[in-house]
PDB file of C-alpha atoms in Angstrom:
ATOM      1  CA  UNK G  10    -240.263  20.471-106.263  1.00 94.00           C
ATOM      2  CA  UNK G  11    -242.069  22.763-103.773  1.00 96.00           C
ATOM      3  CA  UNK G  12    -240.445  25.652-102.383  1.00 97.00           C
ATOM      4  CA  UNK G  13    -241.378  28.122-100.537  1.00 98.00           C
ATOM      5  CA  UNK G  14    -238.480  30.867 -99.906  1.00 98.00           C
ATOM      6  CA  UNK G  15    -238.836  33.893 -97.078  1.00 98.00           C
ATOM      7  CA  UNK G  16    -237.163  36.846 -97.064  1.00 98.00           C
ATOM      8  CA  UNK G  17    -236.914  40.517 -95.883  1.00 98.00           C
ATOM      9  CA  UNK G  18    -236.152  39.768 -91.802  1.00 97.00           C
ATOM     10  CA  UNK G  19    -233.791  41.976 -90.255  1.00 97.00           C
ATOM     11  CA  UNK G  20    -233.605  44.114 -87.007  1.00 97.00           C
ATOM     12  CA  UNK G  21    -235.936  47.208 -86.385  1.00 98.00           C
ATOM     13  CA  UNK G  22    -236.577  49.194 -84.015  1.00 97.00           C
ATOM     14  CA  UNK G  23    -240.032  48.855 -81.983  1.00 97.00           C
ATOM     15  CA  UNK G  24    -242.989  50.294 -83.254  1.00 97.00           C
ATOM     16  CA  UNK G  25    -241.152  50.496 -86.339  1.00 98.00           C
ATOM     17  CA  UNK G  26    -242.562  48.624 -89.631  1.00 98.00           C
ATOM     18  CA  UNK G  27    -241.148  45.244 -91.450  1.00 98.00           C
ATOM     19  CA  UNK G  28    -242.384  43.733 -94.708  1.00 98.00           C
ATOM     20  CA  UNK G  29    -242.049  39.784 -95.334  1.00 98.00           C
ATOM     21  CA  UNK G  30    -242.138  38.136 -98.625  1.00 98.00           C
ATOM     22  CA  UNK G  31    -242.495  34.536 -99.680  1.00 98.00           C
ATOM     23  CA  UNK G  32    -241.861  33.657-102.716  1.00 98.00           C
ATOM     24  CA  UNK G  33    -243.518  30.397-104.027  1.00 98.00           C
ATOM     25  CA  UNK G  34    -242.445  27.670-106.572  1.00 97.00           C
ATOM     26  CA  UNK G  35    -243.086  24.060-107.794  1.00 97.00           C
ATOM     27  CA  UNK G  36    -246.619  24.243-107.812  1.00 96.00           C
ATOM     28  CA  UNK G  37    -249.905  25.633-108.884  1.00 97.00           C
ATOM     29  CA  UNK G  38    -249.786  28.922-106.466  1.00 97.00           C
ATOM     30  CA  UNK G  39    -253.057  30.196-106.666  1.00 96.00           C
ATOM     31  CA  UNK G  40    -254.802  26.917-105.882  1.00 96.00           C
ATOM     32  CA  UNK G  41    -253.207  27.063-102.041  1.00 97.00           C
ATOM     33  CA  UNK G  42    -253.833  28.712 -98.893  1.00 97.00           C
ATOM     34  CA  UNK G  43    -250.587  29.945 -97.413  1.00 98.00           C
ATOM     35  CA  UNK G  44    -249.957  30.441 -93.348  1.00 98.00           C
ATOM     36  CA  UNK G  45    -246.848  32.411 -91.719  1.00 98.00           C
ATOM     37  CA  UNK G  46    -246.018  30.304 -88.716  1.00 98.00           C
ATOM     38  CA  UNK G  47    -243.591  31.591 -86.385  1.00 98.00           C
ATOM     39  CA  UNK G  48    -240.848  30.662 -83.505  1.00 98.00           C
ATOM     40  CA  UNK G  49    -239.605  32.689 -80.935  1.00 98.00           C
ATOM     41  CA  UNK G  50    -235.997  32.123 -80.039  1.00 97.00           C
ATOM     42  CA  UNK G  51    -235.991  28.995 -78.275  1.00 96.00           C
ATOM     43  CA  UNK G  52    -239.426  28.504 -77.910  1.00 97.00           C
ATOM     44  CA  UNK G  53    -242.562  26.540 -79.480  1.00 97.00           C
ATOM     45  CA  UNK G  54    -244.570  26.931 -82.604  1.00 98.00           C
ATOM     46  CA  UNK G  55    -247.261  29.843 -82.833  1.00 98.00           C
ATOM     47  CA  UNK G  56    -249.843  30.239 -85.975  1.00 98.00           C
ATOM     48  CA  UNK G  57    -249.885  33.409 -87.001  1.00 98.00           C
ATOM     49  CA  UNK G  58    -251.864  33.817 -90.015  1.00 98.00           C
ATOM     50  CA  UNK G  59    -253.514  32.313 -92.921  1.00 98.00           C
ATOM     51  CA  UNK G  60    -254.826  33.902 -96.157  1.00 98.00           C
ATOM     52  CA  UNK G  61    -257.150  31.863 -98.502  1.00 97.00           C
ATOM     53  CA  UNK G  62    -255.432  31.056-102.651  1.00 96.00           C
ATOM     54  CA  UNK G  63    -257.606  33.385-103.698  1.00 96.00           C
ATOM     55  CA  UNK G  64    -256.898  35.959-101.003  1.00 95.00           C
ATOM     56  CA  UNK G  65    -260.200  36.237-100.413  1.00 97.00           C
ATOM     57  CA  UNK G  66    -259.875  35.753 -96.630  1.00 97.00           C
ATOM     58  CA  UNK G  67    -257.473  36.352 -93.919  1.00 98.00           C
ATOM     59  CA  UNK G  68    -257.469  35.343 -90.583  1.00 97.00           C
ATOM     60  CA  UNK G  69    -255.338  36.359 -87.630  1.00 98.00           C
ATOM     61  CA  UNK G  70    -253.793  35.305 -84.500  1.00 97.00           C
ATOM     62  CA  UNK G  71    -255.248  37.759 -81.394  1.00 97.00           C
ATOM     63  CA  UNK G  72    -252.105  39.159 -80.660  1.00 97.00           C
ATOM     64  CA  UNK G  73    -251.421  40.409 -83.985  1.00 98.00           C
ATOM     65  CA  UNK G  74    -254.717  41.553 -85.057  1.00 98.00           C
ATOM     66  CA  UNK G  75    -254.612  45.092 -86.311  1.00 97.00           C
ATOM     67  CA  UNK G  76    -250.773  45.106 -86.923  1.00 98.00           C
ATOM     68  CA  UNK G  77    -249.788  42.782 -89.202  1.00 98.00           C
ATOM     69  CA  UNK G  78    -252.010  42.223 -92.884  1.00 98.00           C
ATOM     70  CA  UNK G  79    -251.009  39.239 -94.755  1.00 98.00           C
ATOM     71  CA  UNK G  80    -251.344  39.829 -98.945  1.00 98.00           C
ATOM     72  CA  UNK G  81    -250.614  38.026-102.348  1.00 98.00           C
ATOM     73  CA  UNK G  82    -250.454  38.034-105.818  1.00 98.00           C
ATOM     74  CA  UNK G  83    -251.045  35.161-107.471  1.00 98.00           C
ATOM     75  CA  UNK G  84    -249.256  36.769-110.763  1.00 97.00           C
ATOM     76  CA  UNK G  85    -246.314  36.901-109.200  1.00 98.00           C
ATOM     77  CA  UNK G  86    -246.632  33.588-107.177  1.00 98.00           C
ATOM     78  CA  UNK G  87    -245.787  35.903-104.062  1.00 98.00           C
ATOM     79  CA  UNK G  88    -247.367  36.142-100.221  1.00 98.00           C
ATOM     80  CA  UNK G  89    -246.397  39.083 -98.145  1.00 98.00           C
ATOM     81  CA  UNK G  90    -246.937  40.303 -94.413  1.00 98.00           C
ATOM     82  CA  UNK G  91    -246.835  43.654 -93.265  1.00 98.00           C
ATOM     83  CA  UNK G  92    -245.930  43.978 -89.962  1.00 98.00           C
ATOM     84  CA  UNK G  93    -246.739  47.835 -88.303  1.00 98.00           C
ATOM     85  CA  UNK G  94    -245.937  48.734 -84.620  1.00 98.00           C
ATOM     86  CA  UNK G  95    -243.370  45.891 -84.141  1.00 98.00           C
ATOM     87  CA  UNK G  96    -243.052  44.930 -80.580  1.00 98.00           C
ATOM     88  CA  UNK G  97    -240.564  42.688 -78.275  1.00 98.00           C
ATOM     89  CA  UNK G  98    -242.791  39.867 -78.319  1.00 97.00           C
ATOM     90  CA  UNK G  99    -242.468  39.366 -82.545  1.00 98.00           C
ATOM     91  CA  UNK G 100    -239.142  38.890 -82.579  1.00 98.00           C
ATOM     92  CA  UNK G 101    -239.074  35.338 -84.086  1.00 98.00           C
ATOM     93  CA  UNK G 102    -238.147  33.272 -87.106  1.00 98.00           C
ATOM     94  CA  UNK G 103    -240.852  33.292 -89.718  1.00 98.00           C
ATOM     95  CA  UNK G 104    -242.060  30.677 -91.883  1.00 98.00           C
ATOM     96  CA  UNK G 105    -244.271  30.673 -94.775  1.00 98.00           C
ATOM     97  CA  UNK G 106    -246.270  27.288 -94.817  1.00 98.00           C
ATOM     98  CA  UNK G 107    -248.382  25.983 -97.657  1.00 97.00           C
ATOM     99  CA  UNK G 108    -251.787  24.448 -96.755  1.00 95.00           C
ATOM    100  CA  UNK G 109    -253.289  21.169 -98.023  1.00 90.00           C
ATOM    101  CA  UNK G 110    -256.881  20.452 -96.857  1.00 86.00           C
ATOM    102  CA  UNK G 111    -256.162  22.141 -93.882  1.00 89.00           C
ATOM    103  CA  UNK G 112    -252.863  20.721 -93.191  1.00 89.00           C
ATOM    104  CA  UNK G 113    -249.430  22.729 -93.075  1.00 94.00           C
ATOM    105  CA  UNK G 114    -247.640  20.413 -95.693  1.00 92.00           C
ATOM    106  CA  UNK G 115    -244.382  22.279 -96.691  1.00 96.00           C
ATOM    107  CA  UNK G 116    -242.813  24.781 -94.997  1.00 97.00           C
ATOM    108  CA  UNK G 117    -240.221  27.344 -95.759  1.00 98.00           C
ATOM    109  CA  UNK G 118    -236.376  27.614 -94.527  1.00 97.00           C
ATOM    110  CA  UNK G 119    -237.771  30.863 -92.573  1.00 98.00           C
ATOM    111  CA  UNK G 120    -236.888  34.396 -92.353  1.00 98.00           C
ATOM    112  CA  UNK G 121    -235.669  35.913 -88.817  1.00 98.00           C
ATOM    113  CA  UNK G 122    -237.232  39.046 -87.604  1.00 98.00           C
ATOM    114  CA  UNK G 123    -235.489  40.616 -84.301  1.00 98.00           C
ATOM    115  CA  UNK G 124    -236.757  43.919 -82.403  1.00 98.00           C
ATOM    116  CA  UNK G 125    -235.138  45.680 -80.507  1.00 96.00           C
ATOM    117  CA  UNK G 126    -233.734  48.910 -79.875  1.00 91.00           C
TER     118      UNK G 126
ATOM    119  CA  UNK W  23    -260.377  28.712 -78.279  1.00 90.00           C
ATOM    120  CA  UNK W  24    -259.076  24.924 -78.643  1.00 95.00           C
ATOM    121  CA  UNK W  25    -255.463  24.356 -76.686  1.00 97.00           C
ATOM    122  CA  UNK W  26    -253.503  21.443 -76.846  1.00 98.00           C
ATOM    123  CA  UNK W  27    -251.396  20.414 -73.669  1.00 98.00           C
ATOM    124  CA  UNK W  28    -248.680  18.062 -74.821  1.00 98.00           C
ATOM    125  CA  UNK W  29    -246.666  15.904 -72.675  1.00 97.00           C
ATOM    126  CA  UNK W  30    -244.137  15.537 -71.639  1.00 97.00           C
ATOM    127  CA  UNK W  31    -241.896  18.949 -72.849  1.00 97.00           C
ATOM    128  CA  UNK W  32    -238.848  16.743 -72.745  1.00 97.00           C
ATOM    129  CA  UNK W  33    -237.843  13.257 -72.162  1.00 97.00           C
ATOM    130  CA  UNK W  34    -234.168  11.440 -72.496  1.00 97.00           C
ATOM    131  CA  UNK W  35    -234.436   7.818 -74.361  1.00 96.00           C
ATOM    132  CA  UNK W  36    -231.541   5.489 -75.969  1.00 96.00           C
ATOM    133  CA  UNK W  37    -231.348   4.296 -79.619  1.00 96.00           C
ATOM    134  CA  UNK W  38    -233.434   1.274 -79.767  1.00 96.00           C
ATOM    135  CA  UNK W  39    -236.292   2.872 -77.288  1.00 97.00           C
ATOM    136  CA  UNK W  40    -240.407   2.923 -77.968  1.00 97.00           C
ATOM    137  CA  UNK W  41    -241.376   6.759 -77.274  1.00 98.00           C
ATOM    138  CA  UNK W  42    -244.636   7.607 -76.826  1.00 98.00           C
ATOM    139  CA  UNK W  43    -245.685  11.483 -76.866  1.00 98.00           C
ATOM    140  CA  UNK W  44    -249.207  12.846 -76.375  1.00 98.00           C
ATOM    141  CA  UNK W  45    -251.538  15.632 -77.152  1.00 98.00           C
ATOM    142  CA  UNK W  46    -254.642  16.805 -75.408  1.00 98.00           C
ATOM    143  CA  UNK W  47    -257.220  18.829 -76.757  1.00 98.00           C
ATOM    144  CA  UNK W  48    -259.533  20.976 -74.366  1.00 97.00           C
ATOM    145  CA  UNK W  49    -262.649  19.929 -76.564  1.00 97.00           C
ATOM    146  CA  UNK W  50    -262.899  17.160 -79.374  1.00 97.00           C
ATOM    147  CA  UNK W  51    -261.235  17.623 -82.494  1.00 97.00           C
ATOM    148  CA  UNK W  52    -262.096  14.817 -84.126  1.00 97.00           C
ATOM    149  CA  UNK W  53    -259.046  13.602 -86.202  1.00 96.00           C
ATOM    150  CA  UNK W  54    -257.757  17.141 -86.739  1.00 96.00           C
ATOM    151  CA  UNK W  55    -254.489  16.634 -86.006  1.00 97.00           C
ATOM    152  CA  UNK W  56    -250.861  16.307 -87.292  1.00 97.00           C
ATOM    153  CA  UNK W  57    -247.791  15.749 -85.539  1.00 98.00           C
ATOM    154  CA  UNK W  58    -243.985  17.731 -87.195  1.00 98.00           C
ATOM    155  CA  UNK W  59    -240.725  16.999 -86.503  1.00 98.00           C
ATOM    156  CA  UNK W  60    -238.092  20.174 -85.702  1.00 98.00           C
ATOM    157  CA  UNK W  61    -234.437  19.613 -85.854  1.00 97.00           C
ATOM    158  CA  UNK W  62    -232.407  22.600 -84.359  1.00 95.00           C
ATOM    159  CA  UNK W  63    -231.997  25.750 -86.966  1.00 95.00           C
ATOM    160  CA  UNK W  64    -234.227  24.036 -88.943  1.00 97.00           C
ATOM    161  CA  UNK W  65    -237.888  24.164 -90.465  1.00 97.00           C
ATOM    162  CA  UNK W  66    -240.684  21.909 -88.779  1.00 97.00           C
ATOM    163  CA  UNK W  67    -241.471  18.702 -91.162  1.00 96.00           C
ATOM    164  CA  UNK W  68    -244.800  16.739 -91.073  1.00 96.00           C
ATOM    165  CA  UNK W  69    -244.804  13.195 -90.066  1.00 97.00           C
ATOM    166  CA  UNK W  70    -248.576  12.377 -89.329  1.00 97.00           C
ATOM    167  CA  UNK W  71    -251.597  14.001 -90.669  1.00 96.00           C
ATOM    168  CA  UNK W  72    -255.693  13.318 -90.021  1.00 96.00           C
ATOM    169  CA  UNK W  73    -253.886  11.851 -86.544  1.00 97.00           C
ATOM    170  CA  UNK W  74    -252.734   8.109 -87.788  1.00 98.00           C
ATOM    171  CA  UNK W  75    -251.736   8.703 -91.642  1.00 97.00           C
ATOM    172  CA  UNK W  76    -248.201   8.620 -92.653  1.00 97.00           C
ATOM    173  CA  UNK W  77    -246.589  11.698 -94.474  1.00 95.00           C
ATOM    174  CA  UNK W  78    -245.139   9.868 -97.803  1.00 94.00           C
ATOM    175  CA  UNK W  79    -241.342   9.432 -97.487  1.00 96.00           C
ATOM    176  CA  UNK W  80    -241.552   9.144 -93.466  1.00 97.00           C
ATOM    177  CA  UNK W  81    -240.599   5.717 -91.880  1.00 97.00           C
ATOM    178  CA  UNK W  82    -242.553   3.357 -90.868  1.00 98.00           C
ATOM    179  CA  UNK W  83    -241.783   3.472 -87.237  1.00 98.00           C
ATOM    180  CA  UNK W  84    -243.400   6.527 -86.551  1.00 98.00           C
ATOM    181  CA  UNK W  85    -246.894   5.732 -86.037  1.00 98.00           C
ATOM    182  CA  UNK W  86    -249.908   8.135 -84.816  1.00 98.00           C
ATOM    183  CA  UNK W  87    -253.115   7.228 -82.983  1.00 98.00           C
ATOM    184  CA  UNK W  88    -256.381   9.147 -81.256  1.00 98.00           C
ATOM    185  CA  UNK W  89    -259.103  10.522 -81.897  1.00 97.00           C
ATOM    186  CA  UNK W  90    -261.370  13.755 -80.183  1.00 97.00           C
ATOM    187  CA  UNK W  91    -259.655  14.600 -77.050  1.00 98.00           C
ATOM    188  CA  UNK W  92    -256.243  11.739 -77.380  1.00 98.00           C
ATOM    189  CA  UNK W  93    -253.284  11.650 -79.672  1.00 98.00           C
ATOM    190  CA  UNK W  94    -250.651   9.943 -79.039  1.00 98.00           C
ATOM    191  CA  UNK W  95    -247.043  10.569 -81.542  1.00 98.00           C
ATOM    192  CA  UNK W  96    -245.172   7.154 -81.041  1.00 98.00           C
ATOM    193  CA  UNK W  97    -241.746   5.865 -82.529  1.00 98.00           C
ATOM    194  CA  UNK W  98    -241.482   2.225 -82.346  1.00 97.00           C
ATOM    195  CA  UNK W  99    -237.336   2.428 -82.321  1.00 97.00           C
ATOM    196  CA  UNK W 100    -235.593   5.556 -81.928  1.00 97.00           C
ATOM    197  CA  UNK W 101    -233.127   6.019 -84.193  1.00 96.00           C
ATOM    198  CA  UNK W 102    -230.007   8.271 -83.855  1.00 94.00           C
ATOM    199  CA  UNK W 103    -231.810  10.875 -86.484  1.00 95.00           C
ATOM    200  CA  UNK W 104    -235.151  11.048 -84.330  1.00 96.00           C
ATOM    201  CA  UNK W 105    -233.376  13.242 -81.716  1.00 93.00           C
ATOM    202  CA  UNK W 106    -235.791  16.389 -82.219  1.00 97.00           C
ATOM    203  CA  UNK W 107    -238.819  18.507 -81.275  1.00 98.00           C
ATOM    204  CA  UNK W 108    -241.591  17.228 -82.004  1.00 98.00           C
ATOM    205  CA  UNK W 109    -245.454  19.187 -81.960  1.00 98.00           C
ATOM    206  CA  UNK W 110    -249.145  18.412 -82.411  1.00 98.00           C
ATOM    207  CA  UNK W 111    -251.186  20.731 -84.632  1.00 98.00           C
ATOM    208  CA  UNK W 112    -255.306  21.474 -84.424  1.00 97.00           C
ATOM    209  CA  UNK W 113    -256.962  22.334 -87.183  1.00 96.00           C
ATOM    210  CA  UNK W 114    -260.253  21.609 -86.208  1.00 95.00           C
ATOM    211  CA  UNK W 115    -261.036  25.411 -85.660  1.00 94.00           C
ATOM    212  CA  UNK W 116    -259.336  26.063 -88.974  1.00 92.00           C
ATOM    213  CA  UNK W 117    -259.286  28.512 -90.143  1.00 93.00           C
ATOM    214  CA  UNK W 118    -257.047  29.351 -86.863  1.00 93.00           C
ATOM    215  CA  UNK W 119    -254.360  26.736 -85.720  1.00 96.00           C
ATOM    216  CA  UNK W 120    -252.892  25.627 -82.578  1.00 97.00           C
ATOM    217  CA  UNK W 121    -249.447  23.796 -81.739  1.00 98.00           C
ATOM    218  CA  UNK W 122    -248.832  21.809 -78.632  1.00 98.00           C
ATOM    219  CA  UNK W 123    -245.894  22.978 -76.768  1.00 98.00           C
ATOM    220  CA  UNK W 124    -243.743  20.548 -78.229  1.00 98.00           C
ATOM    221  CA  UNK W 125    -241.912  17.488 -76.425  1.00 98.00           C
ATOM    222  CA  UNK W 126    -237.401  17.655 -77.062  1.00 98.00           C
ATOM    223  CA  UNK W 127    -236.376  14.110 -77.565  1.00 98.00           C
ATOM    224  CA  UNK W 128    -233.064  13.693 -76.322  1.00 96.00           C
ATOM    225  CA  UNK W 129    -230.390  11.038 -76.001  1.00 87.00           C
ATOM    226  CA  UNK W 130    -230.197   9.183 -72.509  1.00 86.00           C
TER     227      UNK W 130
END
């Protein structure tokens, strides 16, 4: 079955760096666009980014633009996002969320990413 | 930018109830549009996509509607597992996304 399984959250300082992973399984990788999704604490849904299956092309959210660079290797059936010059504000959980035809169809269990000093 | 307003952000209902949630879109989106379900410490799962399509394995009372501007999320007879958070998603200025705010179903 599909999975999709985040790691590499943790706490860190602001301005600091942070490196997500997603690791994918349970279906043909490199024919799917993958988004990172993600939830403050107690609050609503926010896109974040999206990066094409052939990683082609990325696209950002405003408020991230410059900071954060999404990645993958299809070899490995891996996404990852670099996040540089953490702030308050991206403290959140994190998912990793395949794309079919434009739709977010499966999502994973998501990864929790706190800043703070 | 396309936002979605969705309403209300909370409402209280019994087991047995008809709930109706909707999204607005500040320009037409077409069909663009999918409706997830979030239980608490949990990842969002789709319901609706394309606005009125059933997500296989979902039940049959949840139903979606609209089209351009209107959606409307509706669940014919809340059950005791349909206590959630539910959201609208755009992506008819794919390749960027936007959620509605969500609506929290609770129990009345």
């Amino acid at each position: 079955q599909v999975q999709l399984v985040e790691s590499g959250g943790g706490v860190v300082q602001p301005g600091r760096s942070l490196r997500l992973s997603c690791a994918a399984s349970g279906f043909t990788f490199s024919g799917y666009g993958i988004h990172w999704v993600r939830q403050a604490p107690g609050k609503g849904l926010e896109w974040v980014t999206i990066i094409w299956y052939d990683g082609s092309q990325k696209y950002y959210t405003d408020s991230v633009k410059g900071r954060f660079t999404i990645s993958r290797d299809n070899s490995k059936n891996m996404v990852y996002l670099q996040m540089n010059s953490l702030r308050a504000e991206d403290t959140a959980m994190y998912y990793c969320v395949r794309e079919d035809l434009r739709h977010l169809d499966q999502w994973g269990q998501g990864t929790l990413v706190s800043v703070s000093s | 930018d396309v936002q979605m307003t969705q309403s209300p952000s909370s409402l209280s209902a019994s087991i047995g109830d008809r709930v109706t949630i909707t999204c607005r879109a500040s320009q037409g989106i077409r069909n663009d549009l999918g409706w997830y379900q979030q239980k608490p410490g949990k990842a969002p799962k789709r319901l609706i996509y394309g606005a009125s399509s059933l997500q296989s394995g979902v039940p049959s009372r949840f139903s979606g509607s609209g089209s351009g501007t209107e959606f409307t999320l509706t669940i014919s007879s809340l059950q005791p597992e349909d206590f959630a958070t539910y959201y609208c998603l755009q992506h008819n200025s794919y390749p960027t996304l936007t959620f509605g705010g969500g609506t929290k179903v609770e129990i009345k």
